[in-house]
Coordinates of C-alpha atoms (C1' of nucleotides) in Angstrom, one line a residue:
Chain A
M213 CA -21.6 -9.1 -20.3
V214 CA -23.5 -6.6 -18.1
D215 CA -21.1 -7.0 -15.5
Q216 CA -18.4 -6.2 -17.8
V217 CA -19.7 -2.8 -19.0
R218 CA -20.9 -2.0 -15.1
R219 CA -17.5 -2.4 -14.1
F220 CA -16.2 -0.2 -16.5
N221 CA -18.9 2.5 -16.1
R222 CA -17.9 2.6 -12.3
I223 CA -14.2 2.8 -12.9
V224 CA -14.6 5.3 -15.8
T225 CA -16.9 7.8 -13.5
E226 CA -14.7 7.3 -11.0
R227 CA -11.4 8.1 -12.4
V228 CA -12.4 10.2 -15.3
G229 CA -15.8 12.0 -14.3
A230 CA -14.9 12.7 -10.8
L231 CA -11.2 13.9 -11.9
D232 CA -13.0 16.0 -14.6
D233 CA -15.4 17.9 -12.6
H234 CA -13.0 18.8 -10.3
F235 CA -10.1 19.8 -13.1
L236 CA -12.6 21.7 -15.2
G237 CA -14.2 23.2 -12.2
G238 CA -11.2 24.9 -10.8
E239 CA -12.5 28.3 -9.8
R240 CA -15.8 28.6 -11.7
P241 CA -18.6 26.6 -10.8
L242 CA -19.4 23.5 -13.1
G243 CA -22.4 24.8 -14.6
E244 CA -20.5 28.1 -15.7
A245 CA -17.5 26.0 -16.8
R246 CA -19.5 24.0 -19.2
L247 CA -21.3 26.7 -20.6
L248 CA -18.2 28.9 -21.4
W249 CA -16.7 25.8 -22.9
E250 CA -19.9 24.9 -25.2
I251 CA -20.1 28.8 -26.5
G252 CA -17.1 27.8 -28.6
L253 CA -14.9 30.2 -30.0
G254 CA -17.5 31.2 -32.5
G255 CA -20.1 32.2 -30.6
C256 CA -23.5 30.3 -30.0
E257 CA -27.1 30.7 -30.1
L258 CA -28.7 30.5 -26.6
R259 CA -31.2 27.9 -27.7
R260 CA -28.3 25.7 -29.1
L261 CA -26.5 25.9 -26.0
R262 CA -29.3 24.8 -24.2
A263 CA -30.3 22.1 -26.3
R264 CA -27.1 20.8 -25.9
L265 CA -26.5 20.8 -22.4
G266 CA -30.1 20.3 -21.7
L267 CA -30.6 23.5 -19.4
D268 CA -33.9 25.4 -18.4
S269 CA -34.1 28.6 -20.1
G270 CA -34.3 30.8 -17.1
Y271 CA -31.2 29.0 -15.6
T272 CA -29.1 29.4 -18.6
S273 CA -30.1 33.2 -18.9
R274 CA -28.5 33.6 -15.0
L275 CA -25.3 31.4 -15.6
L276 CA -24.7 33.8 -18.9
H277 CA -25.5 36.9 -16.7
S278 CA -22.9 35.9 -14.2
L279 CA -20.3 35.1 -16.7
E280 CA -21.3 38.3 -18.2
A281 CA -20.5 40.3 -15.0
D282 CA -17.3 38.8 -15.1
G283 CA -16.4 39.9 -18.5
L284 CA -16.2 36.8 -20.3
V285 CA -19.2 36.4 -22.5
K286 CA -21.2 39.2 -24.4
V287 CA -24.9 38.2 -25.2
S288 CA -26.2 40.0 -28.1
A289 CA -29.2 39.7 -30.5
G290 CA -29.1 37.5 -33.6
R291 CA -28.6 39.5 -36.8
E292 CA -31.3 37.5 -38.7
D293 CA -34.0 36.9 -35.8
R294 CA -33.8 39.3 -33.1
R295 CA -35.4 37.1 -30.8
V296 CA -32.7 34.6 -30.6
R297 CA -29.9 35.9 -28.7
V298 CA -26.2 34.8 -29.3
A299 CA -23.3 34.4 -26.6
S300 CA -19.8 35.2 -27.6
L301 CA -16.7 35.0 -25.7
T302 CA -14.7 38.3 -24.9
P303 CA -11.0 38.2 -25.2
A304 CA -11.0 37.3 -21.5
G305 CA -13.5 34.8 -21.9
R306 CA -11.4 33.1 -24.5
H307 CA -8.5 32.9 -22.4
E308 CA -10.4 31.6 -19.7
R309 CA -11.4 28.7 -22.1
A310 CA -8.0 28.2 -23.1
A311 CA -7.2 27.5 -19.3
L312 CA -10.2 24.8 -19.4
D313 CA -8.5 23.5 -22.4
R314 CA -5.6 23.1 -20.8
R315 CA -6.7 21.5 -17.6
S316 CA -8.6 19.0 -19.9
D317 CA -5.1 18.0 -21.4
E318 CA -3.5 18.0 -18.1
L319 CA -6.4 15.6 -16.9
A320 CA -5.9 13.2 -20.2
R321 CA -2.2 13.2 -19.5
S322 CA -2.4 12.4 -15.9
L323 CA -4.3 9.4 -17.2
L324 CA -1.4 8.3 -19.3
A325 CA 1.3 9.2 -17.1
P326 CA 1.9 6.5 -14.9
L327 CA 1.6 3.7 -18.1
G328 CA 4.4 2.7 -20.1
S329 CA 4.4 3.1 -23.7
G330 CA 3.0 -0.3 -24.5
Q331 CA 0.3 0.0 -22.0
R332 CA -0.4 3.4 -23.3
E333 CA -0.9 2.5 -26.9
R334 CA -3.3 -0.3 -25.9
L335 CA -5.1 2.0 -23.5
L336 CA -5.5 4.6 -26.5
T337 CA -6.6 1.9 -29.1
A338 CA -9.3 0.6 -26.4
M339 CA -10.6 3.9 -25.9
H340 CA -10.9 4.3 -29.7
D341 CA -12.8 1.5 -29.7
V342 CA -15.2 2.4 -26.7
E343 CA -15.3 5.8 -28.0
R344 CA -16.8 4.5 -31.6
L345 CA -19.1 1.8 -30.6
L346 CA -20.5 3.6 -27.7
S347 CA -21.4 6.6 -30.0
A348 CA -22.4 4.4 -32.8
G349 CA -25.1 3.5 -30.4
A350 CA -26.3 7.3 -30.5
A351 CA -26.5 7.0 -34.2
Q352 CA -29.9 7.7 -35.6
I353 CA -31.6 7.2 -38.9
T354 CA -34.3 9.5 -40.0
G355 CA -36.2 9.9 -43.1
V356 CA -35.0 13.1 -44.7
D357 CA -36.1 14.9 -48.2
P358 CA -33.6 13.7 -51.1
E359 CA -33.1 17.2 -51.9
H360 CA -31.9 18.3 -48.2
P361 CA -28.6 19.4 -48.1
D362 CA -27.7 16.6 -45.4
A363 CA -29.1 13.8 -48.4
Q364 CA -27.1 15.7 -51.2
Y365 CA -24.3 15.7 -49.2
C366 CA -24.4 11.8 -48.7
L367 CA -25.3 11.2 -52.2
S368 CA -22.4 13.1 -53.7
E369 CA -19.9 11.4 -51.3
Y370 CA -21.7 8.0 -52.5
V371 CA -21.1 8.9 -56.2
A372 CA -17.4 9.9 -55.5
E373 CA -17.0 6.6 -53.8
L374 CA -17.9 4.6 -56.5
N375 CA -15.8 6.5 -59.2
R376 CA -12.9 6.4 -57.0
R377 CA -13.4 2.7 -56.5
S378 CA -14.8 1.5 -60.0
E379 CA -12.6 1.7 -63.5
R380 CA -15.7 3.0 -65.4
G381 CA -17.3 6.0 -64.2
F382 CA -20.6 6.1 -62.4
D383 CA -23.2 8.4 -63.4
P384 CA -26.1 8.5 -61.4
S385 CA -28.6 9.9 -63.9
V386 CA -28.0 6.7 -66.1
G387 CA -29.6 3.2 -65.7
A388 CA -31.8 2.5 -62.8
T389 CA -32.1 5.9 -61.2
A390 CA -33.1 7.5 -57.7
L391 CA -34.5 10.8 -58.7
P392 CA -35.7 12.9 -55.9
H393 CA -39.3 12.2 -56.4
E394 CA -38.9 9.0 -56.9
V395 CA -37.5 8.3 -53.4
R396 CA -39.8 11.0 -51.6
P397 CA -43.0 10.0 -50.0
P398 CA -45.2 8.6 -51.3
A399 CA -43.5 7.2 -54.0
G400 CA -40.5 5.7 -51.8
E401 CA -38.5 7.4 -49.1
F402 CA -34.5 8.5 -48.3
F403 CA -32.9 8.1 -44.8
V404 CA -29.7 9.7 -43.7
V405 CA -27.7 8.5 -40.7
Y406 CA -27.0 10.7 -38.2
L407 CA -23.9 10.6 -36.0
H408 CA -23.7 13.3 -33.5
G409 CA -25.8 15.5 -35.7
E410 CA -23.7 14.8 -38.7
P411 CA -24.7 13.0 -41.8
V412 CA -22.7 9.7 -42.0
G413 CA -24.7 7.5 -44.6
C414 CA -27.7 7.3 -46.4
G415 CA -30.0 4.8 -48.3
A416 CA -33.2 5.1 -50.3
V417 CA -36.1 2.9 -51.1
K418 CA -38.4 3.1 -54.3
H419 CA -41.9 1.5 -53.6
H420 CA -43.4 -0.4 -56.7
P421 CA -47.3 -1.4 -56.4
D422 CA -47.6 -5.4 -56.8
A423 CA -44.1 -5.5 -57.5
P424 CA -40.4 -5.7 -55.2
A425 CA -39.4 -2.6 -53.6
E426 CA -35.8 -1.2 -54.9
I427 CA -33.2 -0.5 -52.4
K428 CA -30.9 2.1 -53.5
R429 CA -27.8 4.6 -52.7
M430 CA -26.9 2.7 -49.5
W431 CA -23.8 4.3 -48.1
I432 CA -21.9 4.5 -45.0
A433 CA -18.9 7.0 -44.6
P434 CA -15.8 5.4 -44.4
S435 CA -14.9 6.7 -40.9
V436 CA -17.9 4.9 -39.3
R437 CA -17.5 1.6 -40.9
G438 CA -17.5 -1.3 -38.7
L439 CA -19.8 0.0 -36.5
G440 CA -23.0 -1.9 -37.5
L441 CA -24.6 1.2 -38.7
G442 CA -24.8 -0.4 -42.2
R443 CA -27.0 -3.6 -40.7
R444 CA -29.2 -0.9 -38.8
L445 CA -29.6 1.2 -42.0
L446 CA -30.3 -2.0 -44.0
E447 CA -33.2 -3.1 -41.7
R448 CA -34.6 0.4 -41.6
L449 CA -35.2 0.1 -45.3
E450 CA -36.1 -3.4 -45.4
A451 CA -38.6 -2.3 -42.7
C452 CA -39.6 0.7 -45.0
A453 CA -40.2 -1.5 -48.4
R454 CA -42.2 -4.0 -46.1
D455 CA -44.5 -1.4 -44.9
G456 CA -45.0 -0.1 -48.2
G457 CA -46.6 -3.3 -49.2
A458 CA -43.7 -5.3 -50.8
R459 CA -43.2 -8.9 -50.1
I460 CA -39.9 -8.9 -51.9
A461 CA -36.8 -6.3 -51.9
H462 CA -34.4 -6.0 -54.9
I463 CA -30.8 -4.7 -54.7
E464 CA -28.5 -3.9 -57.7
T465 CA -24.6 -3.2 -57.1
S466 CA -21.5 -3.5 -57.9
S467 CA -18.8 -5.9 -57.1
V468 CA -16.3 -3.3 -56.1
L469 CA -18.5 -2.6 -53.2
V470 CA -17.2 -5.5 -50.9
E471 CA -18.2 -4.7 -47.3
A472 CA -21.8 -4.0 -48.6
I473 CA -21.6 -7.2 -50.3
A474 CA -20.7 -8.9 -47.5
L475 CA -23.6 -7.4 -45.2
Y476 CA -26.0 -7.9 -47.8
R477 CA -25.1 -12.0 -47.9
R478 CA -24.9 -12.2 -44.1
T479 CA -28.4 -10.8 -43.6
G480 CA -30.0 -13.1 -46.2
W481 CA -29.5 -11.7 -49.5
V482 CA -29.4 -14.0 -52.1
E483 CA -27.8 -13.6 -55.7
V484 CA -30.5 -13.9 -58.7
H485 CA -30.4 -13.0 -62.5
A486 CA -30.4 -9.3 -63.3
F487 CA -33.8 -7.6 -63.1
N488 CA -32.7 -4.3 -65.1
D489 CA -30.3 -3.2 -67.2
E490 CA -28.4 -0.9 -65.0
P491 CA -25.3 -0.6 -66.9
F492 CA -23.0 0.2 -63.4
A493 CA -24.3 -3.0 -61.8
D494 CA -22.8 -6.8 -61.8
L495 CA -24.4 -8.4 -59.0
W496 CA -28.4 -8.3 -58.7
L497 CA -29.8 -9.4 -55.3
E498 CA -33.0 -10.4 -53.7
K499 CA -34.6 -11.0 -50.2
A500 CA -37.9 -12.0 -49.1
L501 CA -39.3 -9.5 -46.4
G502 CA -40.8 -11.5 -43.7
Chain B
M9 CA -2.9 11.3 -27.8
V10 CA -4.2 13.6 -25.1
D11 CA -7.2 14.5 -28.1
Q12 CA -7.7 10.7 -28.2
V13 CA -8.0 10.5 -24.3
R14 CA -10.2 13.8 -24.5
R15 CA -12.7 12.5 -26.7
F16 CA -12.9 9.3 -24.9
N17 CA -13.8 11.1 -21.7
R18 CA -16.2 13.4 -23.7
I19 CA -18.4 10.6 -25.1
V20 CA -18.0 8.5 -22.1
T21 CA -19.1 11.0 -19.6
E22 CA -21.8 12.1 -21.8
R23 CA -23.2 8.6 -22.6
V24 CA -22.5 7.0 -19.2
G25 CA -22.0 9.6 -17.0
A26 CA -24.9 11.5 -17.8
L27 CA -27.2 8.6 -18.0
D28 CA -25.8 6.7 -14.8
D29 CA -27.0 10.1 -12.9
H30 CA -30.4 9.8 -13.9
F31 CA -30.7 5.9 -14.1
L32 CA -28.9 5.6 -10.3
G33 CA -30.9 8.7 -9.2
G34 CA -34.4 7.7 -9.9
E35 CA -36.4 8.8 -7.5
R36 CA -33.7 9.6 -5.0
P37 CA -31.0 12.1 -4.7
L38 CA -27.9 10.6 -5.9
G39 CA -25.8 11.3 -2.6
E40 CA -28.4 8.9 -1.0
A41 CA -28.4 6.3 -3.7
R42 CA -24.9 5.9 -3.8
L43 CA -24.8 5.7 -0.1
L44 CA -27.4 3.0 -0.1
W45 CA -25.5 1.1 -2.8
E46 CA -22.1 1.3 -0.9
I47 CA -23.8 0.2 2.3
G48 CA -24.0 -3.2 0.9
L49 CA -26.2 -6.2 2.0
G50 CA -23.8 -6.9 4.8
G51 CA -23.8 -3.2 6.2
C52 CA -20.8 -1.4 6.6
E53 CA -19.1 0.8 9.2
L54 CA -19.6 4.6 8.7
R55 CA -15.9 5.6 8.5
R56 CA -15.3 3.2 5.6
L57 CA -18.5 4.3 3.6
R58 CA -17.2 7.9 4.2
A59 CA -13.8 7.2 3.2
R60 CA -15.1 5.5 0.2
L61 CA -17.4 7.8 -0.8
G62 CA -14.9 10.9 0.1
L63 CA -17.9 12.5 2.4
D64 CA -18.0 14.7 5.1
S65 CA -18.8 13.3 8.4
G66 CA -21.8 15.5 9.1
Y67 CA -23.0 15.3 5.6
T68 CA -23.1 11.3 6.0
S69 CA -24.9 11.5 9.3
R70 CA -27.4 13.3 7.5
L71 CA -28.0 11.4 4.7
L72 CA -28.1 8.3 6.4
H73 CA -31.0 9.7 8.9
S74 CA -32.7 10.7 5.6
L75 CA -32.7 7.1 4.5
E76 CA -33.2 6.0 8.0
A77 CA -36.4 7.9 8.0
D78 CA -37.7 6.5 4.8
G79 CA -36.9 3.1 6.6
L80 CA -34.5 2.0 4.0
V81 CA -31.4 2.0 6.7
K82 CA -30.7 1.0 10.2
V83 CA -27.8 2.5 12.0
S84 CA -26.4 0.7 15.4
A85 CA -23.5 1.0 17.5
G86 CA -20.5 -1.4 16.4
R87 CA -20.1 -4.7 18.5
E88 CA -16.7 -4.7 19.3
D89 CA -16.0 -0.7 19.4
R90 CA -19.2 1.3 20.3
R91 CA -18.1 4.4 18.9
V92 CA -18.0 3.5 15.3
R93 CA -21.6 3.0 14.2
V94 CA -22.7 0.6 11.5
A95 CA -25.3 0.9 9.0
S96 CA -27.2 -1.8 7.7
L97 CA -30.2 -2.3 5.2
T98 CA -33.5 -3.2 6.2
P99 CA -35.4 -5.6 4.0
A100 CA -37.0 -2.2 2.3
G101 CA -33.9 -0.8 1.8
R102 CA -32.3 -4.2 0.1
H103 CA -35.5 -3.9 -1.9
E104 CA -34.5 -0.5 -3.3
R105 CA -31.0 -1.3 -3.5
A106 CA -32.2 -4.4 -5.8
A107 CA -34.1 -1.6 -7.8
L108 CA -30.7 0.6 -8.4
D109 CA -29.0 -2.7 -9.4
R110 CA -32.0 -3.3 -12.0
R111 CA -31.5 0.2 -13.2
S112 CA -27.7 -0.2 -13.7
D113 CA -28.2 -3.3 -15.6
E114 CA -30.8 -1.4 -18.0
L115 CA -28.2 1.1 -18.5
A116 CA -25.7 -1.3 -19.2
R117 CA -27.9 -3.2 -21.8
S118 CA -29.0 0.1 -22.9
L119 CA -25.6 0.8 -24.4
L120 CA -25.2 -2.7 -25.9
A121 CA -28.6 -2.9 -27.1
P122 CA -27.9 -1.1 -30.8
L123 CA -25.0 -3.2 -31.5
G124 CA -24.5 -6.3 -33.6
S125 CA -22.9 -9.3 -31.5
G126 CA -19.6 -8.6 -33.4
Q127 CA -19.6 -5.0 -32.3
R128 CA -20.3 -6.0 -29.0
E129 CA -17.7 -8.3 -28.6
R130 CA -15.4 -5.7 -29.5
L131 CA -16.7 -2.9 -27.3
L132 CA -16.6 -5.5 -24.2
T133 CA -13.1 -6.2 -25.1
A134 CA -12.3 -2.5 -25.5
M135 CA -14.1 -2.0 -22.0
H136 CA -12.3 -4.4 -20.3
D137 CA -8.9 -3.0 -21.6
V138 CA -9.7 0.7 -20.8
E139 CA -10.7 -0.8 -17.2
R140 CA -7.9 -2.5 -16.8
L141 CA -5.6 0.0 -18.0
L142 CA -7.2 3.3 -16.1
S143 CA -7.0 1.6 -13.0
A144 CA -3.5 0.4 -13.1
G145 CA -3.0 4.1 -13.0
A146 CA -4.3 3.9 -9.7
A147 CA -2.2 1.4 -8.2
Q148 CA -0.2 2.6 -5.5
I149 CA 3.3 1.0 -4.2
T150 CA 3.8 1.1 -0.6
G151 CA 6.5 0.4 1.9
V152 CA 5.0 -2.0 4.4
D153 CA 6.4 -4.3 7.3
P154 CA 7.2 -7.5 5.7
E155 CA 5.1 -9.4 8.7
H156 CA 2.1 -7.3 7.9
P157 CA -0.8 -9.5 6.6
D158 CA -0.8 -7.9 3.1
A159 CA 3.0 -8.6 2.6
Q160 CA 2.4 -12.4 4.2
Y161 CA 0.1 -12.9 1.5
C162 CA 1.7 -11.9 -1.5
L163 CA 4.6 -13.8 -0.2
S164 CA 2.6 -16.9 0.0
E165 CA 1.0 -16.3 -3.2
Y166 CA 4.5 -15.9 -4.5
V167 CA 6.0 -19.2 -3.0
A168 CA 2.9 -21.0 -4.3
E169 CA 3.3 -19.8 -7.8
L170 CA 7.0 -20.6 -8.0
N171 CA 5.9 -24.3 -6.8
R172 CA 3.5 -24.4 -9.4
R173 CA 5.4 -23.2 -12.1
S174 CA 8.7 -25.5 -11.1
E175 CA 9.5 -28.9 -11.0
R176 CA 11.5 -28.9 -7.7
G177 CA 9.7 -27.3 -4.9
F178 CA 10.8 -23.8 -3.4
D179 CA 11.6 -23.4 0.2
P180 CA 12.0 -19.9 1.0
S181 CA 13.9 -20.7 4.0
V182 CA 16.9 -22.2 2.2
G183 CA 19.6 -20.5 0.4
A184 CA 19.7 -16.7 -0.4
T185 CA 16.7 -15.9 2.1
A186 CA 14.6 -12.8 2.5
L187 CA 13.7 -13.1 6.3
P188 CA 11.5 -10.0 7.8
H189 CA 14.5 -8.5 9.9
E190 CA 16.4 -8.6 6.7
V191 CA 14.1 -6.5 4.3
R192 CA 12.7 -4.2 7.2
P193 CA 14.5 -0.6 7.4
P194 CA 17.1 -0.3 7.9
A195 CA 18.3 -3.6 6.7
G196 CA 16.2 -3.4 3.7
E197 CA 12.3 -2.6 2.8
F198 CA 9.5 -4.6 1.7
F199 CA 6.8 -3.2 -0.8
V200 CA 3.5 -4.0 -1.6
V201 CA 1.6 -2.9 -4.5
Y202 CA -1.8 -2.0 -3.9
L203 CA -5.0 -2.0 -6.2
H204 CA -8.2 -0.5 -5.1
G205 CA -7.0 -1.6 -1.6
E206 CA -6.3 -4.8 -2.9
P207 CA -2.6 -6.3 -2.5
V208 CA -1.6 -7.5 -5.9
G209 CA 2.2 -7.6 -5.6
C210 CA 5.3 -7.3 -3.7
G211 CA 9.0 -6.9 -3.9
A212 CA 11.9 -6.3 -1.5
V213 CA 15.2 -4.9 -1.2
K214 CA 18.4 -5.9 1.2
H215 CA 20.8 -3.2 1.7
H216 CA 24.3 -4.6 1.9
P217 CA 27.0 -1.8 2.9
D218 CA 29.5 -1.5 0.5
A219 CA 28.2 -4.2 -2.1
P220 CA 25.3 -4.6 -4.3
A221 CA 22.0 -4.6 -3.1
E222 CA 19.9 -7.6 -3.3
I223 CA 16.2 -7.3 -5.2
K224 CA 14.0 -10.1 -3.7
R225 CA 10.6 -11.6 -3.7
M226 CA 9.5 -9.7 -6.7
W227 CA 5.9 -10.9 -7.6
I228 CA 3.2 -9.5 -9.4
A229 CA -0.7 -11.3 -9.2
P230 CA -1.3 -13.3 -12.4
S231 CA -4.7 -11.0 -12.8
V232 CA -3.0 -7.8 -12.9
R233 CA -0.3 -8.6 -15.5
G234 CA 0.2 -6.6 -18.5
L235 CA -0.7 -3.5 -17.0
G236 CA 2.9 -2.3 -16.3
L237 CA 2.8 -2.7 -12.5
G238 CA 5.7 -4.9 -12.8
R239 CA 7.8 -2.0 -14.5
R240 CA 6.9 0.4 -12.1
L241 CA 7.5 -1.8 -9.0
L242 CA 11.0 -2.7 -10.3
E243 CA 11.6 0.8 -10.7
R244 CA 11.0 1.8 -7.2
L245 CA 13.0 -0.9 -6.0
E246 CA 15.9 0.1 -7.8
A247 CA 15.2 3.6 -6.4
C248 CA 15.1 2.2 -2.9
A249 CA 18.3 0.3 -3.8
R250 CA 20.0 3.4 -4.8
D251 CA 19.0 5.4 -2.1
G252 CA 20.3 2.8 0.2
G253 CA 23.9 3.3 -1.1
A254 CA 24.1 0.9 -3.6
R255 CA 25.6 1.3 -6.9
I256 CA 24.9 -2.0 -8.1
A257 CA 21.7 -4.3 -7.7
H258 CA 21.8 -8.2 -8.0
I259 CA 18.8 -10.3 -8.9
E260 CA 18.9 -14.0 -8.7
T261 CA 15.9 -15.6 -10.6
S262 CA 14.7 -18.8 -12.2
S263 CA 13.9 -19.4 -15.9
V264 CA 10.5 -20.4 -15.0
L265 CA 9.7 -16.9 -14.0
V266 CA 9.6 -15.9 -18.1
E267 CA 7.5 -12.8 -17.6
A268 CA 9.9 -11.5 -14.9
I269 CA 12.9 -12.1 -17.1
A270 CA 11.8 -10.2 -20.1
L271 CA 10.9 -7.3 -17.9
Y272 CA 14.4 -7.4 -16.2
R273 CA 16.0 -7.8 -19.8
R274 CA 14.2 -4.8 -21.0
T275 CA 15.1 -2.7 -18.4
G276 CA 18.7 -3.0 -18.5
W277 CA 19.6 -6.0 -16.4
V278 CA 22.3 -8.2 -17.5
E279 CA 23.2 -11.8 -16.9
V280 CA 26.1 -12.1 -14.6
H281 CA 27.7 -15.4 -13.2
A282 CA 26.4 -16.5 -10.3
F283 CA 26.8 -14.5 -7.1
N284 CA 25.6 -16.9 -4.4
D285 CA 24.3 -20.3 -4.3
E286 CA 20.5 -20.4 -3.9
P287 CA 19.6 -23.6 -5.2
F288 CA 16.6 -22.4 -6.8
A289 CA 18.1 -19.8 -9.2
D290 CA 19.3 -20.4 -12.4
L291 CA 19.6 -17.1 -13.7
W292 CA 21.8 -14.2 -12.2
L293 CA 21.2 -10.6 -13.1
E294 CA 22.8 -7.3 -12.2
K295 CA 22.5 -3.5 -13.2
A296 CA 24.3 -0.4 -12.5
L297 CA 22.0 2.1 -10.6
G298 CA 22.3 5.4 -12.5
Chain C
dC59 C1' -9.9 7.2 37.2
dA60 C1' -7.8 11.2 34.5
dG61 C1' -6.7 13.0 30.3
dG62 C1' -6.7 12.6 25.7
dT63 C1' -8.4 10.2 21.1
dT64 C1' -11.5 8.5 18.0
dC65 C1' -15.6 8.4 16.2
dT66 C1' -20.1 10.3 15.5
dC67 C1' -23.9 13.8 15.7
dT68 C1' -26.1 18.4 15.8
dG69 C1' -26.7 23.2 14.5
dA70 C1' -25.9 27.1 11.5
dC71 C1' -24.1 28.2 7.2
dT72 C1' -23.3 28.8 2.0
dA73 C1' -23.1 27.9 -2.7
dA74 C1' -24.5 25.7 -6.6
dA75 C1' -28.1 23.8 -9.1
dG76 C1' -32.3 23.6 -10.9
dT77 C1' -38.0 24.8 -11.5
dC78 C1' -42.3 27.4 -12.7
dA79 C1' -44.8 30.9 -13.8
dG80 C1' -45.2 34.6 -16.0
dA81 C1' -43.9 39.2 -18.9
dG82 C1' -42.2 41.3 -22.9
dA83 C1' -39.8 41.7 -27.5
dA84 C1' -39.8 40.1 -32.3
dT85 C1' -41.8 37.3 -35.9
dG86 C1' -44.8 34.9 -38.6
dT87 C1' -49.7 34.5 -40.3
dC88 C1' -54.3 35.1 -41.7
Chain D
dG217 C1' -53.3 45.2 -38.3
dA218 C1' -55.0 41.6 -35.2
dC219 C1' -53.6 37.0 -33.2
dA220 C1' -50.7 33.3 -32.5
dT221 C1' -45.9 32.0 -31.9
dT222 C1' -41.0 31.7 -30.7
dC223 C1' -37.6 33.1 -27.9
dT224 C1' -35.6 35.0 -24.0
dC225 C1' -35.7 37.3 -19.3
dT226 C1' -37.1 38.0 -14.5
dG227 C1' -38.5 37.0 -9.9
dA228 C1' -39.7 33.7 -6.4
dC229 C1' -38.9 29.4 -5.5
dT230 C1' -37.0 24.4 -3.7
dT231 C1' -33.4 20.9 -3.5
dT232 C1' -29.2 19.1 -3.3
dA233 C1' -24.6 19.3 -1.9
dG234 C1' -21.4 20.0 1.1
dT235 C1' -18.7 22.7 4.8
dC236 C1' -17.3 24.2 9.9
dA237 C1' -17.4 24.3 14.7
dG238 C1' -18.3 22.2 18.6
dA239 C1' -20.3 18.7 22.0
dG240 C1' -21.0 14.3 23.5
dA241 C1' -20.3 9.3 24.0
dA242 C1' -16.9 5.5 23.9
dC243 C1' -12.5 4.2 24.4
dC244 C1' -7.3 4.1 25.5
dT245 C1' -2.9 4.9 28.2
dG246 C1' -0.9 5.3 32.1

DNA sequence: CAGGTTCTCTGACTAAAGTCAGAGAATGTC
DNA sequence: GACATTCTCTGACTTTAGTCAGAGAACCTG
C-alpha cells in the first residue's frame, strides 16, 4: 500500500512538480510567480498571502517590492484597519497573471496530449478521485459557535436538503430541537467540517446529565460525500458525547436520509423504540459509547 | 478537462510535493538528500547520477564532497574505466538513506491515515491509474538496430508470448520473416518503445518498392497494456511505412492476439485475403496510408 | 606515442530563497 | 492618555541551488 503511494508520489512530483516549476516560473522567479498568482484578481491582504504560502513577513515584503518595481502590483493600506496592507494587481500584473494561467493550461494539456481519448477519460476520472480523497485527508472538524455564519450556513443547507428529500416539510423549531444555547458549551457542542477553509458539514451534541446524549443536525455536503467525512464527524460527535459523561448516545432520524442511516448501522448503531416524539423522525437509534 | 488536471496538480503539489520536500529534506538539503537516495545501496556512476537528476557536473561533484565530508559516501574510480567515478554509500550513508526511506513511508502513511478502508482502496486504485497513465505520456518510441539487446529482448518476449498463447509453436525463422537486415534501414526499420528507460514494446516495418509495406513483430509488454502505447506505436509504424513510399500497409497476425486485433480494427485496418503463406497467421489485414 | 575524447574536478561566480532582530505605525484596552 | 498588541517594513545575514570556463587525468585511435 505504502509502496503504491510512494510510486505515485515519485511519478507525480517528477512529471507534474518539476514541469510545473519551469512552466510557471518562466521569466520570473518561482516565489514571485506564486505570489502574483495568489494575490488573485481581487487583491489580497498580506497576512493572508503569507499564511497561504507560508512565507516570512520580511521575505514577502521584499518579493512584493520587487513586483511593485516591475509595475505588476500595488500595495496599499487596508480601508478598515490601516495596519494590514492589501496587495492588488495592476493591469500589467493581471496581464502577467493571465500568462501564468495560460502556461498552467499548457502544462495540463501537455499531460493529456500523448493519450488517446479513452485513456484521457480514465486519467481524468482517476485524477478526480485522487484529488477528492487526498483533500479529504486535509479536512478539519472544529467546534464552532452554533450562531457562527458557517454553522448557520450548514444548518440552512441541512434543512433545505431535508425539505427537498421528504414530502412533509421539516421545521427545525418544532419537535426535538437543537437551539443555539442547547448545543453550545457547556450544554452541548456544535461542530463544523472544513475543507480548504469552506464549511462542508456539521453536527451537534446535546449533553443530558445522567441520560443519553443526543446527536443532532448531522449533515455532509453532497459534493463531498463518499470521502469518509461522515464517519470522521460521527466519531468526533461520539467522542464529544462520551467526554460529556454519557454512556449511551441517541439519534433520531428520517428514513429519507439513506446514506446517513447506512453509516449509523455500519458503525454500531442499533434501532430502538422511539425515545421522543420528533414529528419528522421515523427511525430512532442508540449506541453504547465504549 | 484542463481544469480537472489543474485542480489535480494544485492539490497534489500542495499535499505531496510540499510535504515531500520537508519530509525528505529533514536535516539535509534537498539536493544532497536526493543524491544520497539516488546513489542507492549498490553504488552508482556519477554520470548516471547526473543524467538521472539532471545536475551540472560541477554541482554534483560539490554535493558529493559535502556528503563525503559527512562520512556518508565514498567516491572511487571505476574499475573498468578509471575516468568514470563511482559513488557508494558507507554504512553511515546506508543508515541515513534508510531514515529517508522511513520518512517517505511516513509521508505515504500520513496520506492514507485519515481515510477509512473503503476510501483507501479507492485512493490506491486511482493513484495507480494516474501513475500508469502519466508515465505512459513519458514513453518514447525510437528507431533501434534490430540486433540491439533491447530489440532482442522485446523479440524474445514477443515469441514467448505467442508460444504461450497459441497451441502450435511459433518459429520466427519460418514463414514471413523479419530478419535483422530486412528491418534495418534502408530495407526497413525497427522500433522500441521505452518507458523510464526500459524497453516495453517493439514493432518493425519492411519496405517493399512499389508494393505494400509490411508491419511486423508488434508487441507491447503485458504490464503496460491499456495505456495507449500500442496505438502510438502503430501510428509510428504506419508513418514509417508511408515515409518509405508505401500507399498500403499489410499485417498478418494470429487470432490469439485479441488486443492487437481490436486495435487494428479500431484504427482503420480491414481484413483481406491472405497475401502470404505465413503458417502461423490466420488473419490478414490491410490499411490505405492517408 | 601524438592527438583527440571523455569524464570529473576546481575556482569563481550569480540568483533565489529564506531567517532574524529590531523599528515604526495603527489599533485596541484599561 | 499610557501601554500592550498587531501588522508590516528594513537591514543584515545565511544557505541552497545552480552556472560556466577551464584544468587534468584516463582512455581510445591511428
